[in-house]
CSV table of C-alpha atoms in Angstrom, one decimal:
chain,number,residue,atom,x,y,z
D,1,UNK,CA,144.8,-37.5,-23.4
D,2,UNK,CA,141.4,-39.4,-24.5
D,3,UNK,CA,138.3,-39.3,-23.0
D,4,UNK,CA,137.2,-42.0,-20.8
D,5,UNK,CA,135.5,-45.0,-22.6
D,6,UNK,CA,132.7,-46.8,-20.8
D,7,UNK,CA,134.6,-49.2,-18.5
D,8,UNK,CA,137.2,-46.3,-17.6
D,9,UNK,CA,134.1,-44.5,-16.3
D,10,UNK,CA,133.5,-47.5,-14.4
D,11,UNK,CA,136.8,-48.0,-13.1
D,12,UNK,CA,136.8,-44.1,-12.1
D,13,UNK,CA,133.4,-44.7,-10.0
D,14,UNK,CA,134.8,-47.4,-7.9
D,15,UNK,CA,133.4,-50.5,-10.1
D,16,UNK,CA,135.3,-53.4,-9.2
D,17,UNK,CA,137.1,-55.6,-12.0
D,18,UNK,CA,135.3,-58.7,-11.1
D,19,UNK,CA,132.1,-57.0,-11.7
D,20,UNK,CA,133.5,-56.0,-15.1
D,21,UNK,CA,134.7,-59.2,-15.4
D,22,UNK,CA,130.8,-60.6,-15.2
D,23,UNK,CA,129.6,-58.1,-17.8
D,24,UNK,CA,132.6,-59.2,-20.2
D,25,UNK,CA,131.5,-62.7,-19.5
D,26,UNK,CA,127.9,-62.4,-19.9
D,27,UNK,CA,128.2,-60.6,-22.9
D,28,UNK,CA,130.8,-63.2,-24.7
D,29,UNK,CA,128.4,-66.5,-23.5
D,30,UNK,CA,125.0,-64.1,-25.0
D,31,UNK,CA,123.7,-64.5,-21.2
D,32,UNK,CA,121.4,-61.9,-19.7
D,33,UNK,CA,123.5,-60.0,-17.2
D,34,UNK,CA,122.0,-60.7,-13.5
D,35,UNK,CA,119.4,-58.2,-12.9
D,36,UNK,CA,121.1,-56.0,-9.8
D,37,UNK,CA,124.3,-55.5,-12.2
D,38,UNK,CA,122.3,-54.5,-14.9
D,39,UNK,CA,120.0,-52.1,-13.2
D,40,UNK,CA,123.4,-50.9,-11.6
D,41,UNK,CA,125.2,-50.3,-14.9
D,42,UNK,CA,122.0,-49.2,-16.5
D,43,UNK,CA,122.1,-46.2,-14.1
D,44,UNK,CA,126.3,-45.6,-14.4
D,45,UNK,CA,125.4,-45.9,-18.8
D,46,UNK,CA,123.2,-42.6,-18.0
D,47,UNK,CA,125.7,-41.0,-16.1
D,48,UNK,CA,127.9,-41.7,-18.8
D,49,UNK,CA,125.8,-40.3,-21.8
D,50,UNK,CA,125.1,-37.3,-19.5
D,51,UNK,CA,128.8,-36.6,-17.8
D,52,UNK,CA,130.4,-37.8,-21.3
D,53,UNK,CA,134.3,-39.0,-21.2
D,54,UNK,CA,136.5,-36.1,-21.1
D,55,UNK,CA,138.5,-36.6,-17.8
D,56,UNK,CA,138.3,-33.3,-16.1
D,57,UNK,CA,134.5,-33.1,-16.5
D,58,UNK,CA,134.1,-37.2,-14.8
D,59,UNK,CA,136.5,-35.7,-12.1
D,60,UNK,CA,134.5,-32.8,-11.6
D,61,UNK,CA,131.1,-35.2,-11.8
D,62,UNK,CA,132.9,-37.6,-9.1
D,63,UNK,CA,133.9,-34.6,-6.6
D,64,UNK,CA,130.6,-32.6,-6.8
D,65,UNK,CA,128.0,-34.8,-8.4
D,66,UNK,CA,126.6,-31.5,-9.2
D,67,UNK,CA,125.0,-32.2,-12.9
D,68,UNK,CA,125.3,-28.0,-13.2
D,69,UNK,CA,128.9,-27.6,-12.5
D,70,UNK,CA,129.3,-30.7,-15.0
D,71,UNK,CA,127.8,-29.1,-17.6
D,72,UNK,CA,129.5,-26.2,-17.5
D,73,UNK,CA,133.0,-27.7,-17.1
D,74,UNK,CA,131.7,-29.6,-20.1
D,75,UNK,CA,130.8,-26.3,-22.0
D,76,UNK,CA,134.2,-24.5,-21.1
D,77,UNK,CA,136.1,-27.5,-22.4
D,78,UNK,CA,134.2,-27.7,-25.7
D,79,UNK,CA,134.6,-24.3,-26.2
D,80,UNK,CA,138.7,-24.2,-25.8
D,81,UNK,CA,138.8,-27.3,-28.1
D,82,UNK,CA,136.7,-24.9,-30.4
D,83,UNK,CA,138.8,-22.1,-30.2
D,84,UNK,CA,142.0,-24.5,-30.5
D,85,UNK,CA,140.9,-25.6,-33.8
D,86,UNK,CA,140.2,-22.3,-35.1
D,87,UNK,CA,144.2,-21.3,-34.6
């Protein structure tokens, strides 16, 4: 499993394709994107740098919107892939 990349992250916080649809337009015809999407998906592109990708932790950010229990999910999970890598 990989983490989530941007427009999963969108997909998993109910963004609809045809709004994904308009950023992938806007950004192949170099036009602004229309000011409500961007201050929209400015807001979900914190989320993202703050929640990251790894699916359980965007699961976790989705059911509680807790930022605490995030980052400690976050934490734990970093940690195991730690210890994996030391075996």
């Amino acid at each position: 499993m990989y983490p989530l990349d941007f427009e999963e992250f969108l997909w998993a916080n109910g963004i609809s394709e045809k709004i994904i649809d308009v950023l992938h337009d806007c950004f192949l015809k170099e036009e602004p994107v229309p000011a409500g999407i961007h201050y929209s998906m400015t807001q979900l592109l914190y989320r993202y740098i703050v929640v990251g990708g790894l699916p359980a932790v965007v699961n976790k950010f989705l059911e509680t919107k807790h930022i605490g229990q995030v980052a400690a999910l976050a934490k734990s999970v970093i940690s195991e892939y730690e210890d994996d890598m030391v075996k």
